[in-house]
Coordinates of C-alpha atoms and ligand atoms in Angstrom, one line a residue:
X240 CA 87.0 63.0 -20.8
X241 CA 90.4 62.1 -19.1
X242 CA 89.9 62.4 -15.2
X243 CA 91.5 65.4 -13.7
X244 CA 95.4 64.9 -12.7
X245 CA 95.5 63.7 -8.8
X246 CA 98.8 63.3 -6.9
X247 CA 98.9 61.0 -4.0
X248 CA 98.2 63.1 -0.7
X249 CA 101.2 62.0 0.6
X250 CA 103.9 62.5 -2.8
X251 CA 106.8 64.8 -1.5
X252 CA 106.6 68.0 -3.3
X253 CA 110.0 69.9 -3.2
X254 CA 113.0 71.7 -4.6
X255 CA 116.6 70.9 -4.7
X256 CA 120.3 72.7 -4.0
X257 CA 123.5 72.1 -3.1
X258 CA 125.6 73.0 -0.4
X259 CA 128.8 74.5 -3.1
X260 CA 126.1 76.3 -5.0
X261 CA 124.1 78.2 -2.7
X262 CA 126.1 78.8 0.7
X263 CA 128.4 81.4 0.4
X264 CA 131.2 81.3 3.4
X265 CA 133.3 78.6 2.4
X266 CA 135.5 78.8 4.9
X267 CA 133.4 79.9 7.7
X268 CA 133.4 78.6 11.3
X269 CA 136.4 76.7 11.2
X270 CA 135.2 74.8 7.1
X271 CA 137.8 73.1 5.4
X272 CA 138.3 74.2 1.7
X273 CA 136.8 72.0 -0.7
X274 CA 137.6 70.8 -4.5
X275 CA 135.3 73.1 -5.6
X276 CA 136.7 76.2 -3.9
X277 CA 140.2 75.6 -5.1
X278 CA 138.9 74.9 -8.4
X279 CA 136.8 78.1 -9.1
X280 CA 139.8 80.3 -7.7
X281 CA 142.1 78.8 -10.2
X282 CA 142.2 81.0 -13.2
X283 CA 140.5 79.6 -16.4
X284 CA 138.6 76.9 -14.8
X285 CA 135.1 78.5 -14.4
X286 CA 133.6 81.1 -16.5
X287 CA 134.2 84.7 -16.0
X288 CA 136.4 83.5 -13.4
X289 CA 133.0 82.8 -11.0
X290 CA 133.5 81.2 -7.9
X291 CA 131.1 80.7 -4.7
X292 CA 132.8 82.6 -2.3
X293 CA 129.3 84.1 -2.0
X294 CA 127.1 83.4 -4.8
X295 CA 123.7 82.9 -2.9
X296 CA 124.7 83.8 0.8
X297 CA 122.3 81.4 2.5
X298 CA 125.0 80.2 5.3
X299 CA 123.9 83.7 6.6
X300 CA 120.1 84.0 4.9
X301 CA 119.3 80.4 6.0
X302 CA 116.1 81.4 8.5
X303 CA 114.6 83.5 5.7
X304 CA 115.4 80.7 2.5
X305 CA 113.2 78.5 5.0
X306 CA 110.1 80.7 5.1
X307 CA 110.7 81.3 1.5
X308 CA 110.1 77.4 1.1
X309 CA 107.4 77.6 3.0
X310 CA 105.5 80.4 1.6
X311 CA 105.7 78.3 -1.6
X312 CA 103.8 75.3 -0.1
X313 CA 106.5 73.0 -0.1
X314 CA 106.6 69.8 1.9
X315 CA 110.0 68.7 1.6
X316 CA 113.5 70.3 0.6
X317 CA 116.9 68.3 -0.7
X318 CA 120.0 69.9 0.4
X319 CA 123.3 68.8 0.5
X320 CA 126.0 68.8 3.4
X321 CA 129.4 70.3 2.9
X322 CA 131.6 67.6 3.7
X323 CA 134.4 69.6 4.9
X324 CA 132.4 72.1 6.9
X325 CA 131.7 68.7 9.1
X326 CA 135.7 67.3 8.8
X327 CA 137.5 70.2 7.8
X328 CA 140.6 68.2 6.7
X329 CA 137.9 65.0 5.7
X330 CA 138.6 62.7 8.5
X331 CA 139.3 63.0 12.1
X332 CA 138.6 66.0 13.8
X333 CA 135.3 67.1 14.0
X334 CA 134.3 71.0 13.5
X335 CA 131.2 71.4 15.8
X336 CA 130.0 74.6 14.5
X337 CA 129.6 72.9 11.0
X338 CA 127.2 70.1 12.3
X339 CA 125.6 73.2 14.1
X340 CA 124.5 74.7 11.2
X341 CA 122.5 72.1 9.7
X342 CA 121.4 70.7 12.7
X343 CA 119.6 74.2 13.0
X344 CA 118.4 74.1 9.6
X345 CA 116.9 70.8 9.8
X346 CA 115.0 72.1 13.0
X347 CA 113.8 75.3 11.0
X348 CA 112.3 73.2 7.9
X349 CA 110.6 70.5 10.8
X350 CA 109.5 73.3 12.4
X351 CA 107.9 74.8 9.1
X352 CA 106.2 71.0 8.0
X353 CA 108.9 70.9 5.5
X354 CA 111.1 67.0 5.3
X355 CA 114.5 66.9 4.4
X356 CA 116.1 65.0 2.5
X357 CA 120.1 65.0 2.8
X358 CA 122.6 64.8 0.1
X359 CA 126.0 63.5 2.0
X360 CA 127.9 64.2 -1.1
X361 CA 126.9 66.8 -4.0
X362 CA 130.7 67.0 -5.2
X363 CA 132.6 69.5 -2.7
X364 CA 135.1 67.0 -1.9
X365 CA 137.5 68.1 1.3
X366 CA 140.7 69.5 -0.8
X367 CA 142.9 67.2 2.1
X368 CA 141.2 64.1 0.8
X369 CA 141.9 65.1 -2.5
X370 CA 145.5 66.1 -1.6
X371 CA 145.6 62.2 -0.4
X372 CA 144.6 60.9 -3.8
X373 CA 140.0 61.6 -3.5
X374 CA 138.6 59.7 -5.4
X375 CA 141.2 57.5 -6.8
X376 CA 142.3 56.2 -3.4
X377 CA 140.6 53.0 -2.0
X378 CA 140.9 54.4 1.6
X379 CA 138.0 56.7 0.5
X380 CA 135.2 54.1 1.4
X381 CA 136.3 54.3 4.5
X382 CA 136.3 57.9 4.9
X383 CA 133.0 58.4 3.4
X384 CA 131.3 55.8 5.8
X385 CA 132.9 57.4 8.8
X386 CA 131.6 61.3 7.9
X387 CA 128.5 59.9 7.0
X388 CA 128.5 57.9 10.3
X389 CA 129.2 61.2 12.1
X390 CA 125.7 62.6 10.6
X391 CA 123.5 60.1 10.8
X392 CA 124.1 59.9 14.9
X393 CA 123.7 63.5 14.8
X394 CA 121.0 64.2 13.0
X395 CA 118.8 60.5 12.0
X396 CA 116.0 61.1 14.8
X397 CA 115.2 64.0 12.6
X398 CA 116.3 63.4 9.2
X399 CA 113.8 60.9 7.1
X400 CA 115.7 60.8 3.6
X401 CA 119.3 60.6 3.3
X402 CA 121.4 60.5 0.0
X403 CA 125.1 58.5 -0.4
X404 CA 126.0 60.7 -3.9
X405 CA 124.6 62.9 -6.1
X406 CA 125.4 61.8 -9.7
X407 CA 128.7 59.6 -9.5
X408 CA 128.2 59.9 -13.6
X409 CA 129.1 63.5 -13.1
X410 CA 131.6 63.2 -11.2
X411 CA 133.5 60.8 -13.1
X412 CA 132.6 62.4 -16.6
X413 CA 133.4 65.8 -15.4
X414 CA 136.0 66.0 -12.9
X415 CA 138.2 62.5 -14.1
X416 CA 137.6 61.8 -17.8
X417 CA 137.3 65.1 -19.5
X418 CA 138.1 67.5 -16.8
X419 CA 136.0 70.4 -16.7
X420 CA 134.7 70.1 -12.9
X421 CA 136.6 69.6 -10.0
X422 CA 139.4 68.4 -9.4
X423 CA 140.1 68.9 -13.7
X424 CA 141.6 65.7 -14.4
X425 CA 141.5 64.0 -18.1
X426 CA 142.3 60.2 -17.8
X427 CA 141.0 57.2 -19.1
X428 CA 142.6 55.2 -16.6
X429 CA 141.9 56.8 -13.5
X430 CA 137.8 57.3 -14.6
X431 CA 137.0 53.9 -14.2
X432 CA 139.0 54.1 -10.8
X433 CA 137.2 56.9 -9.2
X434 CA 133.4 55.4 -10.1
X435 CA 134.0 52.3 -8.3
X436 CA 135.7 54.2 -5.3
X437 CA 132.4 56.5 -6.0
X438 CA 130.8 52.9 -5.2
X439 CA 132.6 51.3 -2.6
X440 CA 132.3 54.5 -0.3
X441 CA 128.2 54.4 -1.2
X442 CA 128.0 50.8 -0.2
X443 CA 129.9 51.5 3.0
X444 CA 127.5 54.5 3.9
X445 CA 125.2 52.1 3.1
X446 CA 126.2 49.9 5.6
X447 CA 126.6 52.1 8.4
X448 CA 123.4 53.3 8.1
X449 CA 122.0 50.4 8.6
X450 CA 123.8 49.5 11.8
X451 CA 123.2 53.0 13.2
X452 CA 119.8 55.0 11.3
X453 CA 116.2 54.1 11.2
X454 CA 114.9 55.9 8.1
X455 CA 115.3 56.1 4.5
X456 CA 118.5 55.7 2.3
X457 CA 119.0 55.9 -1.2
X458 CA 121.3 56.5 -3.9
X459 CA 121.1 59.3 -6.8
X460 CA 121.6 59.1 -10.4
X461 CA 121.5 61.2 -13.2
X462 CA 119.3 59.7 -16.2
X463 CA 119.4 60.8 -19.9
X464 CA 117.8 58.0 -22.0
X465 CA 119.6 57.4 -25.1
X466 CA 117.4 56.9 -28.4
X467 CA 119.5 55.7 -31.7
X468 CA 119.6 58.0 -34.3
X469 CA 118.9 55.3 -37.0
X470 CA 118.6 51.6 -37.4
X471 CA 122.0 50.8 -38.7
X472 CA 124.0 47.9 -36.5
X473 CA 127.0 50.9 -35.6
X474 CA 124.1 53.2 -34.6
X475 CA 122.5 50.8 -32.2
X476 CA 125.5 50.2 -31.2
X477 CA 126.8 53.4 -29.9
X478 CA 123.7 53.7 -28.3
X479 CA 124.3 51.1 -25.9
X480 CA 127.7 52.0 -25.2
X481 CA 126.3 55.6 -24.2
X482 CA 123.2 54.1 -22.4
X483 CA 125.9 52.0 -20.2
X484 CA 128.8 54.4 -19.7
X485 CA 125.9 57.6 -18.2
X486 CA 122.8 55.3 -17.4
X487 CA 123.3 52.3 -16.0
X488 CA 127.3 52.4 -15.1
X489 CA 126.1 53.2 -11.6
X490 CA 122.4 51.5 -11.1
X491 CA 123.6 47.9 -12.3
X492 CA 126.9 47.8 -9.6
X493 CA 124.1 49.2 -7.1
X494 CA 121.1 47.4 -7.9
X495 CA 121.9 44.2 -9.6
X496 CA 125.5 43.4 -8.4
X497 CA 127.8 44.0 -11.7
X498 CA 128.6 46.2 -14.3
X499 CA 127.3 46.4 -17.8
X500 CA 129.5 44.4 -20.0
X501 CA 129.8 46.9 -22.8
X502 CA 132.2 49.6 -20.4
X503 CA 134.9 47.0 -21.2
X504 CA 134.8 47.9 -25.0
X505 CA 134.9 51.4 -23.9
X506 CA 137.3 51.5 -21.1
X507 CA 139.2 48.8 -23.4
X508 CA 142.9 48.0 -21.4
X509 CA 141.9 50.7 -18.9
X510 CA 138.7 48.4 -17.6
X511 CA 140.4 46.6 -13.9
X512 CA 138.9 43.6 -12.6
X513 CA 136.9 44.3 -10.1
X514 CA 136.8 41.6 -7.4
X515 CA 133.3 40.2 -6.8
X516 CA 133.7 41.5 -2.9
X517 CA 133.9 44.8 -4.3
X518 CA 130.2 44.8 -5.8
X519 CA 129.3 42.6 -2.6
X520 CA 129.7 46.1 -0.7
X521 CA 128.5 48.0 -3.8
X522 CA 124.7 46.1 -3.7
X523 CA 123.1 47.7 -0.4
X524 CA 119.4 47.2 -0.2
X525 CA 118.8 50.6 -0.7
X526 CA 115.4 52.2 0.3
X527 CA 114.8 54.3 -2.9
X528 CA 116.3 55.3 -6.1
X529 CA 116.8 59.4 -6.7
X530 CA 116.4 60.6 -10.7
X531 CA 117.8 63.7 -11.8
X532 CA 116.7 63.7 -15.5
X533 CA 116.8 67.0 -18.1
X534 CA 117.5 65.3 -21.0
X535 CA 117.7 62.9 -23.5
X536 CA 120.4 61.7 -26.0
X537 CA 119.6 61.1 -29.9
X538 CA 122.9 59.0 -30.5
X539 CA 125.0 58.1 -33.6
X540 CA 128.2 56.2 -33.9
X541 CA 131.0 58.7 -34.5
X542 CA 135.0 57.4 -34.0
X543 CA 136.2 61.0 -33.5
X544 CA 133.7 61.0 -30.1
X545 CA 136.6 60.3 -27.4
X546 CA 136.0 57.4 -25.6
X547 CA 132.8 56.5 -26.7
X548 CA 132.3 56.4 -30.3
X549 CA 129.2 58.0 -30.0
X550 CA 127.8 61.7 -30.5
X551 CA 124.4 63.4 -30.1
X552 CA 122.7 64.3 -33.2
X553 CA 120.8 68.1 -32.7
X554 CA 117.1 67.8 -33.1
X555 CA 116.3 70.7 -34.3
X556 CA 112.6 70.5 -34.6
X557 CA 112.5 70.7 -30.5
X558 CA 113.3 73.7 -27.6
X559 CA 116.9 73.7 -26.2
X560 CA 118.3 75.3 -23.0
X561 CA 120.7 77.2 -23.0
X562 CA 123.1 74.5 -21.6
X563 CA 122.0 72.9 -25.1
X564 CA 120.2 70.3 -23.8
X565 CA 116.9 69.3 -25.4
X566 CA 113.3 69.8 -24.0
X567 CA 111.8 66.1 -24.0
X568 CA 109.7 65.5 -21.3
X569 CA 108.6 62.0 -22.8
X570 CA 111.9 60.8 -22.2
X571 CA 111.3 61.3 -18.5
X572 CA 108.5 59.2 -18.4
X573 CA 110.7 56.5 -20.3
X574 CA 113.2 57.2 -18.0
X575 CA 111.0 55.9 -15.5
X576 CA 109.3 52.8 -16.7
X577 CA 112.6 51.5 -17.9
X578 CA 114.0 51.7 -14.1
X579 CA 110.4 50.3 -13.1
X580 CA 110.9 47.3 -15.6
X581 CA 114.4 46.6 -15.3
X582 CA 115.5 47.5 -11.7
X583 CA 112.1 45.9 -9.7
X584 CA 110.0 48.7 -9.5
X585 CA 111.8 50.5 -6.6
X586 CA 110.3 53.2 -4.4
X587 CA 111.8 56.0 -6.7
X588 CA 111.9 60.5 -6.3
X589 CA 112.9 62.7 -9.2
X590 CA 115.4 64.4 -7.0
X591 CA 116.1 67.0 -9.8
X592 CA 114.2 68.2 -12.9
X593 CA 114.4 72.2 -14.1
X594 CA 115.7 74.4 -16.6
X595 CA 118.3 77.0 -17.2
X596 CA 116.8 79.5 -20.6
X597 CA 117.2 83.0 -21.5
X598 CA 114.0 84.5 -20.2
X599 CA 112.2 86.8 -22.2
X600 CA 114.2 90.3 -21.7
X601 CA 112.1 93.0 -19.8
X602 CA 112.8 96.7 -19.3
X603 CA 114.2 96.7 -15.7
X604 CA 114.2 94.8 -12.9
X605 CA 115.0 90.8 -12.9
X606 CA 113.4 88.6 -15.4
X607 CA 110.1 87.7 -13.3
X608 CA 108.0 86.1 -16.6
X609 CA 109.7 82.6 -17.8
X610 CA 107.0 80.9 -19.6
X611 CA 109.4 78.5 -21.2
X612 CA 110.3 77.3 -17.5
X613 CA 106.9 77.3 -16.7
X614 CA 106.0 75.0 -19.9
X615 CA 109.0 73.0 -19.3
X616 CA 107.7 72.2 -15.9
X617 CA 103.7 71.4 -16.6
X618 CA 105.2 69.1 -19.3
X619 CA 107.7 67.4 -16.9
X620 CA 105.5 67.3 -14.2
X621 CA 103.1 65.8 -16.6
X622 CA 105.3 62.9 -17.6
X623 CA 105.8 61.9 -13.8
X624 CA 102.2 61.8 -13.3
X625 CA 102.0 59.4 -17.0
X626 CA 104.5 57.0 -15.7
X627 CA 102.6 56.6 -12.4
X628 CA 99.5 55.8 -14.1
X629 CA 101.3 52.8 -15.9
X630 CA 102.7 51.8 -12.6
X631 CA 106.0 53.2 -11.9
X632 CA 106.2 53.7 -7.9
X633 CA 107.3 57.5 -8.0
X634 CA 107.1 59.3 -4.3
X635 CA 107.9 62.8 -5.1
X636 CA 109.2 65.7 -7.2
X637 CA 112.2 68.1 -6.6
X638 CA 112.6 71.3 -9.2
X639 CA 116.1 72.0 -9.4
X640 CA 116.5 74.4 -8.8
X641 CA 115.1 76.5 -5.4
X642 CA 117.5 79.7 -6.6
X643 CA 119.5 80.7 -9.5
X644 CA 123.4 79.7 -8.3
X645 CA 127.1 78.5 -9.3
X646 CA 125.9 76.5 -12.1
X647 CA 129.6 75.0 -11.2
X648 CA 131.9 75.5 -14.7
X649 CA 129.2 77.6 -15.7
X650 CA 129.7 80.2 -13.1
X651 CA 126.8 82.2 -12.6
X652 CA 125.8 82.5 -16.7
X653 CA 122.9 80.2 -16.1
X654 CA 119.4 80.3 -14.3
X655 CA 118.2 77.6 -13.3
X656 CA 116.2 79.0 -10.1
X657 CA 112.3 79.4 -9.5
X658 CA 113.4 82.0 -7.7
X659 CA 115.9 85.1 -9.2
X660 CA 119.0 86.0 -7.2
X661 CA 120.5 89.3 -7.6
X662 CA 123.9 88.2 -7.0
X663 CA 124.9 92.0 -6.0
X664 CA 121.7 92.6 -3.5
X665 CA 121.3 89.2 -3.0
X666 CA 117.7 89.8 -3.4
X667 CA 115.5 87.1 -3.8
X668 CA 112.3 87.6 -6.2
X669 CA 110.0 85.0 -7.1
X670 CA 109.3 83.9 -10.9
X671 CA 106.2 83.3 -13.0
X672 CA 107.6 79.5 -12.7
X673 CA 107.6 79.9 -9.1
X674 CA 103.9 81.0 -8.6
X675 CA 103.2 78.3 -10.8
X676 CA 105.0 75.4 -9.2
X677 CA 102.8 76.6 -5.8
X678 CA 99.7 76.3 -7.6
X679 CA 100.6 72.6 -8.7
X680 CA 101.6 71.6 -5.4
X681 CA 98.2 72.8 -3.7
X682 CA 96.4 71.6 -6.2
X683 CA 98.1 68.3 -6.0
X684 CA 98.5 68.8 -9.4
X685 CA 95.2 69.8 -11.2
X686 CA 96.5 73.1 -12.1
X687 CA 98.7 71.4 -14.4
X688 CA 96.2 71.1 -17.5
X689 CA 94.7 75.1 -16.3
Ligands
PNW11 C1 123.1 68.4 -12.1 N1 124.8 66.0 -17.8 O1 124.2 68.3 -12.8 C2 123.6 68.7 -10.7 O2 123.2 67.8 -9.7 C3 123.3 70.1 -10.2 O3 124.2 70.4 -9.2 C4 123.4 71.1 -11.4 O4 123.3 72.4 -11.0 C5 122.2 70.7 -12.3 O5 122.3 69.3 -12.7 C6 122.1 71.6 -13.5 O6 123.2 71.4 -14.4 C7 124.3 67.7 -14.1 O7 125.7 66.5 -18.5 C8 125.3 68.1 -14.9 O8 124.1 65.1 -18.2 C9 125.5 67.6 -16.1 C10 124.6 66.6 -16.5 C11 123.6 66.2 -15.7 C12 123.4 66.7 -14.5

C-alpha cells in the first residue's frame, strides 16, 4: 500500500490573479491608463468587445475577496500590482492613493494568516511608457528598477515573496510577435528586442532588491514541455526550437547567463548580439523560480508554422479546455524534474495551474458542479506531490485562478475561477472545485486520493 499523500506543514497553499483581470476602476484615485485598457477599448481587439473597466470589481470588494480567501483555508495569495496605479505616467511622480491600496490589502491578508506574494509586472504596462517605445526601449530597465524600488521601501517589512514578471514568454509571443495582447504588435525584429528589455529590467529589480529588501525574490515563467511527435531528425528538431523559443528563452539568460543557441535559427537576421554585460545584469541570484504550467506541446516540424517551423499535433485521445489546451498533468511533473536537473534544483512554486471548461450546464443559477476542474486539479496537484518525492524542491501551489475574470483577448468567454463571478451582480459563489481545493489544503493533501 502507497503511504497516504503528506504535504510539508509549511508548503504555501494559494490562489493566483492579476491586477488587469480582477480590479475594476482603472482609472481610479488618480491611475494611469495602462496597455491593457487602451487595448480592450479599441474595437476588434478583445472578444465581444470585453474590457475590465469592471469585470470583477475587487478595487471596491477587496475587504470581502480577503475573507473569501480565508474562509477557503488559504495561507498565501499572489496578486499583482498595477504599475500605473503606483506611477501613473510610469516614472516620476508618485500617486499615493495607489500605494494606499495595496498597502491596505497586504495588512488585511497578514491580518487574516494569509502571505503574499507580489507580482511587480503581470502585463498592464503604463500606456506613457508605451507611448515612449515599452518594451522596445532600453531606458525600460531603468524604469522598472525604480517602480519596483518605490514598492519594496513601501511595502518589504511586510511583503515575504516578490515577483519581477509574470511570463516574459507571453508577453513577447502575444503582444510583439503575433500581436493578439497588448500593445498588438506583429514583428520579428522587435520580439527579440522586447524579451531582453523584458530581462534587463528583471535583473535590475533584481538588483535593487538586494540593496534595499530582506525577503524573497523570484522570477516567473510559463512552462509547456514540448514532446516530439515522432522520431524523425526534422521532428526532433522542431522540438527543440519550440522547447527554446517558450521554455527556456527566459530561464537560461536568468539562470545560467546566455541564451539557447537554437533562437538564432529562429530569429535568423533578426537575432542582435547581445553584449555579455547585458546577461551580466540578466543572471541575479534569484531566490526562487515561479511555474505557471497548463500544458504541454506534442510538436511536429511544419514550414508554414511562422517563425518556428513547428506545430502541435491534437491528441485526440486526451480532455482539452476550452482554450484548446490539453489536460496532461504528467507533463507538470516533467516540467519540474527537468528545472530540478538542469537549472540546480532551485527553491521553486507553481505560481499558476487551473482550467478554463464548459461546465456541465444546469437549470438556473451559475454553474456550481465542475468535476472536470475538480479532476484537473487532484491530477495536477498529484503530479506536484510525484515530483517532490523524486526530489524536486517545490514550496507551494497557486490555482489560477481565485475568480472567473478578463481572460485578457478572451474577454470574459472563459472560466477559469474556483469561484463564479456574475459579472452583472458581481456575485461571488463558490464551485464544486472550490470546496474541493479547501479540503486538499486542510488535509495537506490526503483528500486528494478520497
Ligand atoms: C497565464 N500559453 O497566461 C496568465 O499568467 C494569466 O494571466 C492567464 O489568465 C492564465 O494564464 C490563463 O490563460 C498564459 O499560450 C497565456 O502558453 C498563454 C499561455 C500560457 C499562459
Amino acid at each position: 500500500m502507497t503511504p497516504p499523500i503528506q504535504f510539508p506543514s509549511d508548503f504555501l497553499w494559494g490562489c493566483a490573479t492579476s491586477a488587469y483581470q480582477i480590479e475594476g476602476s482603472p482609472l481610479a484615485d488618480g491611475a494611469g491608463p495602462s496597455i491593457w485598457h487602451r487595448f480592450s477599448h479599441t474595437p476588434g481587439r478583445v472578444q465581444d468587445g470585453d474590457t475590465a473597466d469592471v469585470t470583477c470589481d475587487h478595487y471596491r470588494r477587496w475587504e470581502s475577496d480577503v475573507d473569501l480567501i480565508q474562509s477557503l483555508g488559504m495561507n498565501s495569495y499572489r496578486f499583482s500590482i498595477a504599475w500605473g496605479r503606483v506611477l501613473p505616467e510610469g516614472v516620476g511622480r508618485i500617486n499615493a492613493a495607489g500605494l494606499d491600496f495595496y498597502e491596505r490589502l497586504v495588512d488585511r491578508l497578514l491580518a487574516r494568516g494569509i502571505q503574499p506574494m507580489v507580482t511587480l509586472f503581470h502585463w498592464d504596462l503604463p500606456a506613457a511608457l508605451d507611448d515612449r517605445g515599452g518594451w522596445l526601449n532600453r531606458d525600460i530597465a531603468q524604469w522598472f528598477a525604480e517602480y519596483a524600488d518605490i514598492v519594496f521601501r513601501r511595502l518589504d517589512d511586510r511583503v515575504k515573496y516578490w515577483t519581477t514578471l509574470n511570463e516574459p514568454w507571453v508577453v513577447v509571443d502575444g503582444g510583439y510577435m503575433h500581436g493578439v495582447l497588448a500593445p498588438g504588435h506583429r514583428n520579428l525584429f522587435e520580439a527579440p528586442r522586447a524579451a531582453h528589455h523584458l530581462m534587463l529590467a528583471h535583473g535590475a529589480a533584481v538588483q535593487a532588491y538586494r540593496a534595499s529588501g530582506r525577503n524573497k525574490i523570484g522570477l516567473v515563467v510559463n512552462i509547456e514541455p514540448k514532446y516530439p511527435a515522432s522520431q524523425s531528425e526534422a521532428d526532433l528538431a522542431a522540438t527543440r526550437r519550440a522547447e527554446a523559443y517558450m521554455n527556456r528563452q527566459y530561464l537560461e539568460p536568468a539562470l545560467l547567463g546566455s541564451y539557447p543557441k537554437e533562437l538564432m535559427d529562429i530569429y535568423g537576421e533578426a537575432w542582435p548580439h547581445w553584449p555579455d554585460a547585458d546577461l551580466k545584469i540578466i543572471r541575479q541570484p534569484i531566490d526562487y523560480v515561479g511555474v505557471n504550467y497548463y500544458t504541454r506541446a506534442v510538436v511536429r516540424a511544419d514550414p508554414n508554422a511562422w517563425p518556428l517551423g513547428a506545430s502541435t499535433v491534437k491528441q485526440k485521445q486526451h480532455t482539452h479546455m476550452e482554450t484548446g489546451w490539453e489536460v496532461f498533468p504528467q507533463g507538470l511533473t516533467d516540467t519540474l524534474l527537468w528545472i530540478k536537473d538542469n537549472y540546480g534544483n532551485p527553491p521553486v512554486y507553481i505560481t499558476e495551474n487551473g482550467a478554463c471548461f464548459f461546465d456541465p450546464p444546469q437549470v438556473e443559477g451559475p454553474l456550481l458542479e465542475d468535476p472536470l476542474r475538480i479532476d484537473y486539479l487532484r491530477k495536477h496537484i498529484t503530479a506536484v506531490y510525484n515530483a517532490m518525492q523524486r526530489g524536486a524542491d517545490i514550496r507551494g501551489y497557486f490555482a489560477w485562478s481565485l475568480f472567473d475574470n478578463f481572460e485578457w483577448a478572451f474577454g470574459f468567454s472563459k472560466r477559469f475561477g474556483l469561484v463564479h463571478m456574475n459579472y452583472e451582480t458581481l456575485q461571488r459563489t463558490l464551485k464544486a472545485s472550490a470546496h474541493f481545493y479547501a479540503k486538499v489544503i486542510a488535509s495537506r493533501g490526503a483528500a486528494l486520493t478520497e
